[in-house]
Amino acid sequence: MSLFPRGLSAASRATAAVAEPRALEKEVAEVVPRLEPVPQLRPPPPRHRAPEEAPRMLTVPSPREEMWTRAESLAWRLSAELGMPVKLAVTDNRSTMVSFRRGGNALQLRLHHMFLDAPESIVRAVADYAGRGHRTAGVLLDEYIRGQQPRIRQVRRESDADLNPLGRCFDLTALYNNVNATFFENVIQARIGWGRMPPRRRRKSIRLGVYDHQTREIRIHPALDRPEVPAFFVEFIVYHEMLHQLFPSTGRGGRRVHHPRAFRERERTYPHYAAALRWERENLGVLLRG
């Protein structure tokens, strides 16, 4: 569950609202000292002595209140920088750190919570990138995000049983080991298995494989685990996903490039590259029907 399941919303010139945190907050108990009965024969205190004050209760701000304050401050800073209303939502995403939409005279902005205590230079970069459309500011944001990786929520590492490499027709571990030894000199370190079959519905595209950089896991679409799918094509998909560990995505002109030039050049060296692309084009309809 996200730490900010509903995000932070704002509707004024620069406001932000904080959703309930993932874990319930522990209430701070107010402890009142137990007073012993005053003996009746006790003499009254001297006139110059001030009467005892009632114990003061400390007000501890909750995480929700602290988040509200920081989000409101960031919204005001961005609004002052841009001279326009900012509707801010704070997220706990794992992939998209910054997204925005400009409409009318307001900016609707979604930011990862790492930006709540960002320095002024990064706040200006957010304003330039989202509010003014300066794509060059995206390079600075990419650098900041890379430095904040420990604050990005880690996905739960699934057990070996959940990541099953043995299918009805193909053993992904055997394919992975062969590809690693043949093309990568066994330098790739990853786990591999079949993904879950998605609900049946009409689709126009299909993602045949995915590599997760945080968990170093490769998941292959189960639609490929069929006898009519040639082994060289499944091997090509495994090869493609392994390349992502060798050539991670890069930032260029404020945009995220998932397949940089070095990635594409290396991919074309696969011996059955042309045949794999041709088979995919000719059989896409079969794969979409799953």
mmCIF file of C-alpha atoms in Angstrom:
data_model
loop_
_atom_site.group_PDB
_atom_site.id
_atom_site.type_symbol
_atom_site.label_atom_id
_atom_site.label_comp_id
_atom_site.label_asym_id
_atom_site.label_seq_id
_atom_site.Cartn_x
_atom_site.Cartn_y
_atom_site.Cartn_z
ATOM 1 C CA MET A 1 0.000 0.000 0.000
ATOM 2 C CA SER A 2 1.235 3.460 -0.772
ATOM 3 C CA LEU A 3 2.322 5.693 2.029
ATOM 4 C CA PHE A 4 0.096 8.355 0.490
ATOM 5 C CA PRO A 5 -2.826 6.347 -0.910
ATOM 6 C CA ARG A 6 -4.878 9.347 -1.948
ATOM 7 C CA GLY A 7 -1.976 11.771 -2.424
ATOM 8 C CA LEU A 8 -2.096 15.403 -1.474
ATOM 9 C CA SER A 9 -4.585 17.663 -3.227
ATOM 10 C CA ALA A 10 -4.985 21.414 -3.335
ATOM 11 C CA ALA A 11 -7.574 23.767 -4.707
ATOM 12 C CA SER A 12 -6.453 27.270 -3.702
ATOM 13 C CA ARG A 13 -3.636 29.341 -5.138
ATOM 14 C CA ALA A 14 -1.050 27.095 -3.586
ATOM 15 C CA THR A 15 -2.464 24.526 -1.220
ATOM 16 C CA ALA A 16 -1.882 20.873 -0.419
ATOM 17 C CA ALA A 17 -3.853 18.211 1.426
ATOM 18 C CA VAL A 18 -2.325 15.182 3.062
ATOM 19 C CA ALA A 19 -3.901 11.737 2.912
ATOM 20 C CA GLU A 20 -3.943 9.389 5.881
ATOM 21 C CA PRO A 21 -0.580 7.621 6.279
ATOM 22 C CA ARG A 22 -0.273 3.901 5.603
ATOM 23 C CA ALA A 23 0.193 2.953 9.234
ATOM 24 C CA LEU A 24 -2.153 4.154 11.932
ATOM 25 C CA GLU A 25 -0.677 6.814 14.128
ATOM 26 C CA LYS A 26 -0.303 6.042 17.800
ATOM 27 C CA GLU A 27 -2.190 8.483 19.912
ATOM 28 C CA VAL A 28 -0.171 10.451 22.426
ATOM 29 C CA ALA A 29 -1.651 9.774 25.842
ATOM 30 C CA GLU A 30 -1.980 12.734 28.163
ATOM 31 C CA VAL A 31 -0.629 11.644 31.512
ATOM 32 C CA VAL A 32 -1.927 13.665 34.454
ATOM 33 C CA PRO A 33 0.126 13.295 37.646
ATOM 34 C CA ARG A 34 -1.766 11.630 40.461
ATOM 35 C CA LEU A 35 -2.090 14.099 43.348
ATOM 36 C CA GLU A 36 -2.155 12.850 46.926
ATOM 37 C CA PRO A 37 -4.861 14.294 49.232
ATOM 38 C CA VAL A 38 -3.719 17.388 51.092
ATOM 39 C CA PRO A 39 -3.729 16.873 54.880
ATOM 40 C CA GLN A 40 -6.203 19.148 56.622
ATOM 41 C CA LEU A 41 -3.647 20.317 59.218
ATOM 42 C CA ARG A 42 -1.141 21.398 56.568
ATOM 43 C CA PRO A 43 -0.435 25.146 56.957
ATOM 44 C CA PRO A 44 -1.194 27.331 53.962
ATOM 45 C CA PRO A 45 1.754 28.312 51.731
ATOM 46 C CA PRO A 46 3.445 31.636 52.343
ATOM 47 C CA ARG A 47 1.881 34.633 50.638
ATOM 48 C CA HIS A 48 4.948 35.244 48.464
ATOM 49 C CA ARG A 49 4.906 31.673 47.099
ATOM 50 C CA ALA A 50 3.237 31.315 43.729
ATOM 51 C CA PRO A 51 0.528 28.656 43.534
ATOM 52 C CA GLU A 52 1.477 25.484 41.693
ATOM 53 C CA GLU A 53 0.598 25.596 38.006
ATOM 54 C CA ALA A 54 -1.333 22.835 36.360
ATOM 55 C CA PRO A 55 0.926 20.547 34.353
ATOM 56 C CA ARG A 56 1.213 21.633 30.719
ATOM 57 C CA MET A 57 0.473 19.058 28.056
ATOM 58 C CA LEU A 58 2.947 18.948 25.174
ATOM 59 C CA THR A 59 1.328 18.952 21.740
ATOM 60 C CA VAL A 60 3.205 16.555 19.477
ATOM 61 C CA PRO A 61 2.522 17.183 15.787
ATOM 62 C CA SER A 62 1.401 14.066 13.949
ATOM 63 C CA PRO A 63 3.127 12.847 10.781
ATOM 64 C CA ARG A 64 0.044 13.940 8.863
ATOM 65 C CA GLU A 65 0.308 17.480 10.214
ATOM 66 C CA GLU A 66 4.028 17.625 9.479
ATOM 67 C CA MET A 67 3.435 16.406 5.930
ATOM 68 C CA TRP A 68 0.704 18.991 5.470
ATOM 69 C CA THR A 69 3.025 21.793 6.543
ATOM 70 C CA ARG A 70 5.829 20.703 4.237
ATOM 71 C CA ALA A 71 3.501 20.157 1.283
ATOM 72 C CA GLU A 72 1.811 23.518 1.786
ATOM 73 C CA SER A 73 5.197 25.215 1.961
ATOM 74 C CA LEU A 74 6.335 23.559 -1.272
ATOM 75 C CA ALA A 75 3.112 24.513 -3.035
ATOM 76 C CA TRP A 76 3.533 28.148 -2.000
ATOM 77 C CA ARG A 77 7.178 28.183 -3.132
ATOM 78 C CA LEU A 78 6.245 26.813 -6.541
ATOM 79 C CA SER A 79 3.321 29.207 -6.862
ATOM 80 C CA ALA A 80 5.518 32.172 -5.980
ATOM 81 C CA GLU A 81 8.138 31.035 -8.491
ATOM 82 C CA LEU A 82 5.610 30.638 -11.313
ATOM 83 C CA GLY A 83 3.148 33.374 -10.413
ATOM 84 C CA MET A 84 0.185 31.032 -10.862
ATOM 85 C CA PRO A 85 -1.927 28.648 -8.755
ATOM 86 C CA VAL A 86 -0.387 25.243 -8.075
ATOM 87 C CA LYS A 87 -2.518 22.202 -7.235
ATOM 88 C CA LEU A 88 -0.089 19.795 -5.631
ATOM 89 C CA ALA A 89 -0.385 16.056 -5.013
ATOM 90 C CA VAL A 90 2.394 14.201 -3.186
ATOM 91 C CA THR A 91 2.889 10.529 -4.038
ATOM 92 C CA ASP A 92 4.894 7.502 -2.961
ATOM 93 C CA ASN A 93 5.350 6.116 -6.469
ATOM 94 C CA ARG A 94 8.112 3.727 -7.447
ATOM 95 C CA SER A 95 8.490 4.825 -11.072
ATOM 96 C CA THR A 96 7.032 8.244 -11.930
ATOM 97 C CA MET A 97 8.599 10.876 -9.703
ATOM 98 C CA VAL A 98 7.260 13.982 -11.484
ATOM 99 C CA SER A 99 4.116 14.392 -13.573
ATOM 100 C CA PHE A 100 2.070 17.462 -14.388
ATOM 101 C CA ARG A 101 -0.736 18.939 -16.443
ATOM 102 C CA ARG A 102 -1.142 22.557 -17.386
ATOM 103 C CA GLY A 103 -4.721 23.693 -17.821
ATOM 104 C CA GLY A 104 -6.393 27.070 -17.671
ATOM 105 C CA ASN A 105 -4.459 29.301 -15.326
ATOM 106 C CA ALA A 106 -3.336 26.588 -12.888
ATOM 107 C CA LEU A 107 -0.685 23.879 -12.755
ATOM 108 C CA GLN A 108 -1.690 20.409 -11.572
ATOM 109 C CA LEU A 109 1.464 18.775 -10.261
ATOM 110 C CA ARG A 110 2.246 15.343 -8.806
ATOM 111 C CA LEU A 111 5.578 14.950 -6.994
ATOM 112 C CA HIS A 112 7.230 12.159 -5.051
ATOM 113 C CA HIS A 113 7.589 13.003 -1.362
ATOM 114 C CA MET A 114 11.381 13.279 -1.822
ATOM 115 C CA PHE A 115 10.721 16.790 -3.162
ATOM 116 C CA LEU A 116 9.148 18.031 0.084
ATOM 117 C CA ASP A 117 12.551 18.956 1.497
ATOM 118 C CA ALA A 118 14.332 19.608 -1.796
ATOM 119 C CA PRO A 119 16.776 22.544 -1.986
ATOM 120 C CA GLU A 120 15.791 25.777 -3.684
ATOM 121 C CA SER A 121 17.647 24.913 -6.892
ATOM 122 C CA ILE A 122 15.560 21.749 -7.306
ATOM 123 C CA VAL A 123 12.327 23.615 -6.575
ATOM 124 C CA ARG A 124 13.217 26.075 -9.339
ATOM 125 C CA ALA A 125 14.010 23.148 -11.647
ATOM 126 C CA VAL A 126 10.557 21.674 -10.943
ATOM 127 C CA ALA A 127 9.000 25.041 -11.748
ATOM 128 C CA ASP A 128 11.014 25.336 -14.969
ATOM 129 C CA TYR A 129 10.269 21.768 -16.039
ATOM 130 C CA ALA A 130 6.568 21.549 -15.209
ATOM 131 C CA GLY A 131 5.467 25.174 -15.249
ATOM 132 C CA ARG A 132 7.546 26.681 -18.041
ATOM 133 C CA GLY A 133 8.212 23.636 -20.207
ATOM 134 C CA HIS A 134 12.016 23.900 -19.990
ATOM 135 C CA ARG A 135 13.052 20.326 -20.805
ATOM 136 C CA THR A 136 16.673 21.019 -19.926
ATOM 137 C CA ALA A 137 15.626 21.285 -16.273
ATOM 138 C CA GLY A 138 14.772 17.588 -16.441
ATOM 139 C CA VAL A 139 18.469 16.721 -16.437
ATOM 140 C CA LEU A 140 18.897 18.362 -13.036
ATOM 141 C CA LEU A 141 15.799 16.574 -11.749
ATOM 142 C CA ASP A 142 17.158 13.228 -12.972
ATOM 143 C CA GLU A 143 20.371 13.801 -11.036
ATOM 144 C CA TYR A 144 18.437 14.702 -7.889
ATOM 145 C CA ILE A 145 16.219 11.612 -8.202
ATOM 146 C CA ARG A 146 19.230 9.336 -8.639
ATOM 147 C CA GLY A 147 20.685 10.724 -5.424
ATOM 148 C CA GLN A 148 17.404 10.040 -3.599
ATOM 149 C CA GLN A 149 17.078 6.364 -4.562
ATOM 150 C CA PRO A 150 17.017 5.108 -0.929
ATOM 151 C CA ARG A 151 13.821 7.126 -0.383
ATOM 152 C CA ILE A 152 11.972 5.394 -3.212
ATOM 153 C CA ARG A 153 9.758 2.643 -1.883
ATOM 154 C CA GLN A 154 11.246 -0.771 -2.540
ATOM 155 C CA VAL A 155 9.018 -3.417 -4.002
ATOM 156 C CA ARG A 156 8.528 -6.502 -1.890
ATOM 157 C CA ARG A 157 10.922 -9.216 -2.988
ATOM 158 C CA GLU A 158 8.866 -12.217 -3.920
ATOM 159 C CA SER A 159 9.879 -15.700 -2.893
ATOM 160 C CA ASP A 160 11.366 -18.225 -5.270
ATOM 161 C CA ALA A 161 8.004 -19.993 -5.320
ATOM 162 C CA ASP A 162 6.298 -16.821 -6.598
ATOM 163 C CA LEU A 163 8.908 -16.375 -9.346
ATOM 164 C CA ASN A 164 8.579 -19.731 -11.079
ATOM 165 C CA PRO A 165 10.917 -20.217 -14.071
ATOM 166 C CA LEU A 166 9.576 -23.627 -15.097
ATOM 167 C CA GLY A 167 6.727 -23.467 -17.598
ATOM 168 C CA ARG A 168 4.814 -26.041 -19.603
ATOM 169 C CA CYS A 169 7.055 -25.627 -22.658
ATOM 170 C CA PHE A 170 10.099 -23.600 -21.602
ATOM 171 C CA ASP A 171 12.495 -23.593 -18.670
ATOM 172 C CA LEU A 172 13.471 -19.936 -18.297
ATOM 173 C CA THR A 173 16.402 -20.726 -16.007
ATOM 174 C CA ALA A 174 17.987 -22.886 -18.697
ATOM 175 C CA LEU A 175 17.423 -20.179 -21.321
ATOM 176 C CA TYR A 176 18.784 -17.489 -19.005
ATOM 177 C CA ASN A 177 21.928 -19.460 -18.153
ATOM 178 C CA ASN A 178 22.615 -20.191 -21.821
ATOM 179 C CA VAL A 179 22.140 -16.549 -22.856
ATOM 180 C CA ASN A 180 24.253 -15.310 -19.940
ATOM 181 C CA ALA A 181 27.139 -17.614 -20.835
ATOM 182 C CA THR A 182 26.907 -17.111 -24.604
ATOM 183 C CA PHE A 183 26.391 -13.344 -24.852
ATOM 184 C CA PHE A 184 27.283 -11.776 -21.477
ATOM 185 C CA GLU A 185 30.201 -13.838 -20.118
ATOM 186 C CA ASN A 186 28.003 -14.619 -17.081
ATOM 187 C CA VAL A 187 28.167 -11.035 -15.772
ATOM 188 C CA ILE A 188 24.384 -10.554 -15.546
ATOM 189 C CA GLN A 189 23.025 -11.209 -12.057
ATOM 190 C CA ALA A 190 19.239 -11.557 -12.058
ATOM 191 C CA ARG A 191 16.373 -13.871 -11.179
ATOM 192 C CA ILE A 192 13.900 -14.939 -13.846
ATOM 193 C CA GLY A 193 10.411 -16.399 -13.914
ATOM 194 C CA TRP A 194 7.055 -16.351 -15.618
ATOM 195 C CA GLY A 195 4.726 -13.462 -14.883
ATOM 196 C CA ARG A 196 1.086 -13.827 -13.960
ATOM 197 C CA MET A 197 -1.528 -14.243 -16.653
ATOM 198 C CA PRO A 198 -3.509 -10.966 -16.812
ATOM 199 C CA PRO A 199 -7.321 -10.921 -17.030
ATOM 200 C CA ARG A 200 -8.667 -11.750 -20.462
ATOM 201 C CA ARG A 201 -9.679 -8.644 -22.365
ATOM 202 C CA ARG A 202 -9.191 -7.142 -25.786
ATOM 203 C CA ARG A 203 -5.742 -5.587 -26.062
ATOM 204 C CA LYS A 204 -3.867 -3.669 -28.719
ATOM 205 C CA SER A 205 -0.412 -4.228 -27.257
ATOM 206 C CA ILE A 206 1.386 -6.709 -25.045
ATOM 207 C CA ARG A 207 4.508 -6.416 -22.899
ATOM 208 C CA LEU A 208 6.388 -9.657 -23.412
ATOM 209 C CA GLY A 209 9.010 -9.077 -20.723
ATOM 210 C CA VAL A 210 9.975 -6.700 -17.945
ATOM 211 C CA TYR A 211 13.150 -6.119 -15.932
ATOM 212 C CA ASP A 212 13.003 -4.577 -12.453
ATOM 213 C CA HIS A 213 16.243 -2.754 -11.597
ATOM 214 C CA GLN A 214 15.483 -2.639 -7.867
ATOM 215 C CA THR A 215 14.893 -6.362 -7.410
ATOM 216 C CA ARG A 216 16.966 -7.549 -10.404
ATOM 217 C CA GLU A 217 14.072 -9.700 -11.528
ATOM 218 C CA ILE A 218 13.051 -10.612 -15.075
ATOM 219 C CA ARG A 219 9.457 -11.602 -15.722
ATOM 220 C CA ILE A 220 8.367 -13.101 -19.028
ATOM 221 C CA HIS A 221 4.752 -12.974 -20.216
ATOM 222 C CA PRO A 222 3.119 -16.421 -19.913
ATOM 223 C CA ALA A 223 1.631 -16.015 -23.406
ATOM 224 C CA LEU A 224 5.042 -17.162 -24.693
ATOM 225 C CA ASP A 225 4.882 -20.478 -22.839
ATOM 226 C CA ARG A 226 3.200 -22.279 -25.742
ATOM 227 C CA PRO A 227 4.388 -24.920 -28.202
ATOM 228 C CA GLU A 228 3.760 -22.731 -31.262
ATOM 229 C CA VAL A 229 6.216 -20.092 -29.989
ATOM 230 C CA PRO A 230 9.744 -20.840 -31.268
ATOM 231 C CA ALA A 231 12.516 -21.164 -28.699
ATOM 232 C CA PHE A 232 14.679 -18.561 -30.439
ATOM 233 C CA PHE A 233 11.956 -15.942 -29.916
ATOM 234 C CA VAL A 234 11.615 -16.647 -26.178
ATOM 235 C CA GLU A 235 15.403 -16.545 -25.954
ATOM 236 C CA PHE A 236 15.409 -13.165 -27.710
ATOM 237 C CA ILE A 237 12.942 -11.717 -25.181
ATOM 238 C CA VAL A 238 15.123 -13.006 -22.328
ATOM 239 C CA TYR A 239 18.191 -11.513 -24.042
ATOM 240 C CA HIS A 240 16.393 -8.162 -24.419
ATOM 241 C CA GLU A 241 15.476 -7.984 -20.729
ATOM 242 C CA MET A 242 19.006 -8.930 -19.655
ATOM 243 C CA LEU A 243 20.325 -6.015 -21.715
ATOM 244 C CA HIS A 244 18.415 -3.634 -19.427
ATOM 245 C CA GLN A 245 20.794 -4.499 -16.580
ATOM 246 C CA LEU A 246 23.785 -3.781 -18.789
ATOM 247 C CA PHE A 247 22.350 -0.578 -20.306
ATOM 248 C CA PRO A 248 19.951 1.111 -17.838
ATOM 249 C CA SER A 249 17.635 3.882 -18.963
ATOM 250 C CA THR A 250 19.087 7.388 -19.216
ATOM 251 C CA GLY A 251 17.813 10.964 -19.071
ATOM 252 C CA ARG A 252 18.089 13.073 -22.185
ATOM 253 C CA GLY A 253 16.540 16.483 -22.735
ATOM 254 C CA GLY A 254 14.329 16.030 -19.704
ATOM 255 C CA ARG A 255 12.991 12.710 -21.007
ATOM 256 C CA ARG A 256 13.619 9.161 -19.846
ATOM 257 C CA VAL A 257 15.150 6.985 -22.597
ATOM 258 C CA HIS A 258 14.502 3.319 -21.830
ATOM 259 C CA HIS A 259 16.443 1.969 -24.816
ATOM 260 C CA PRO A 260 19.544 4.134 -25.354
ATOM 261 C CA ARG A 261 21.644 3.835 -28.494
ATOM 262 C CA ALA A 262 24.136 1.430 -26.919
ATOM 263 C CA PHE A 263 21.218 -0.819 -25.946
ATOM 264 C CA ARG A 264 19.844 -0.904 -29.502
ATOM 265 C CA GLU A 265 23.254 -1.519 -31.051
ATOM 266 C CA ARG A 266 23.934 -4.442 -28.731
ATOM 267 C CA GLU A 267 20.445 -5.846 -29.281
ATOM 268 C CA ARG A 268 21.003 -6.029 -33.047
ATOM 269 C CA THR A 269 23.997 -8.333 -32.514
ATOM 270 C CA TYR A 270 21.675 -11.142 -31.425
ATOM 271 C CA PRO A 271 22.054 -13.838 -34.131
ATOM 272 C CA HIS A 272 18.290 -14.262 -34.663
ATOM 273 C CA TYR A 273 17.426 -10.560 -34.306
ATOM 274 C CA ALA A 274 15.780 -10.138 -37.735
ATOM 275 C CA ALA A 275 13.956 -13.463 -37.496
ATOM 276 C CA ALA A 276 12.646 -12.604 -34.016
ATOM 277 C CA LEU A 277 11.252 -9.249 -35.143
ATOM 278 C CA ARG A 278 9.662 -10.867 -38.194
ATOM 279 C CA TRP A 279 8.051 -13.616 -36.115
ATOM 280 C CA GLU A 280 6.674 -11.027 -33.669
ATOM 281 C CA ARG A 281 5.101 -8.977 -36.483
ATOM 282 C CA GLU A 282 3.513 -12.020 -38.086
ATOM 283 C CA ASN A 283 2.172 -13.490 -34.845
ATOM 284 C CA LEU A 284 1.241 -10.444 -32.778
ATOM 285 C CA GLY A 285 -2.450 -11.251 -33.088
ATOM 286 C CA VAL A 286 -1.899 -14.727 -31.649
ATOM 287 C CA LEU A 287 0.041 -13.295 -28.697
ATOM 288 C CA LEU A 288 -2.620 -10.660 -28.013
ATOM 289 C CA ARG A 289 -5.275 -13.344 -27.776
ATOM 290 C CA GLY A 290 -3.047 -15.002 -25.170
#
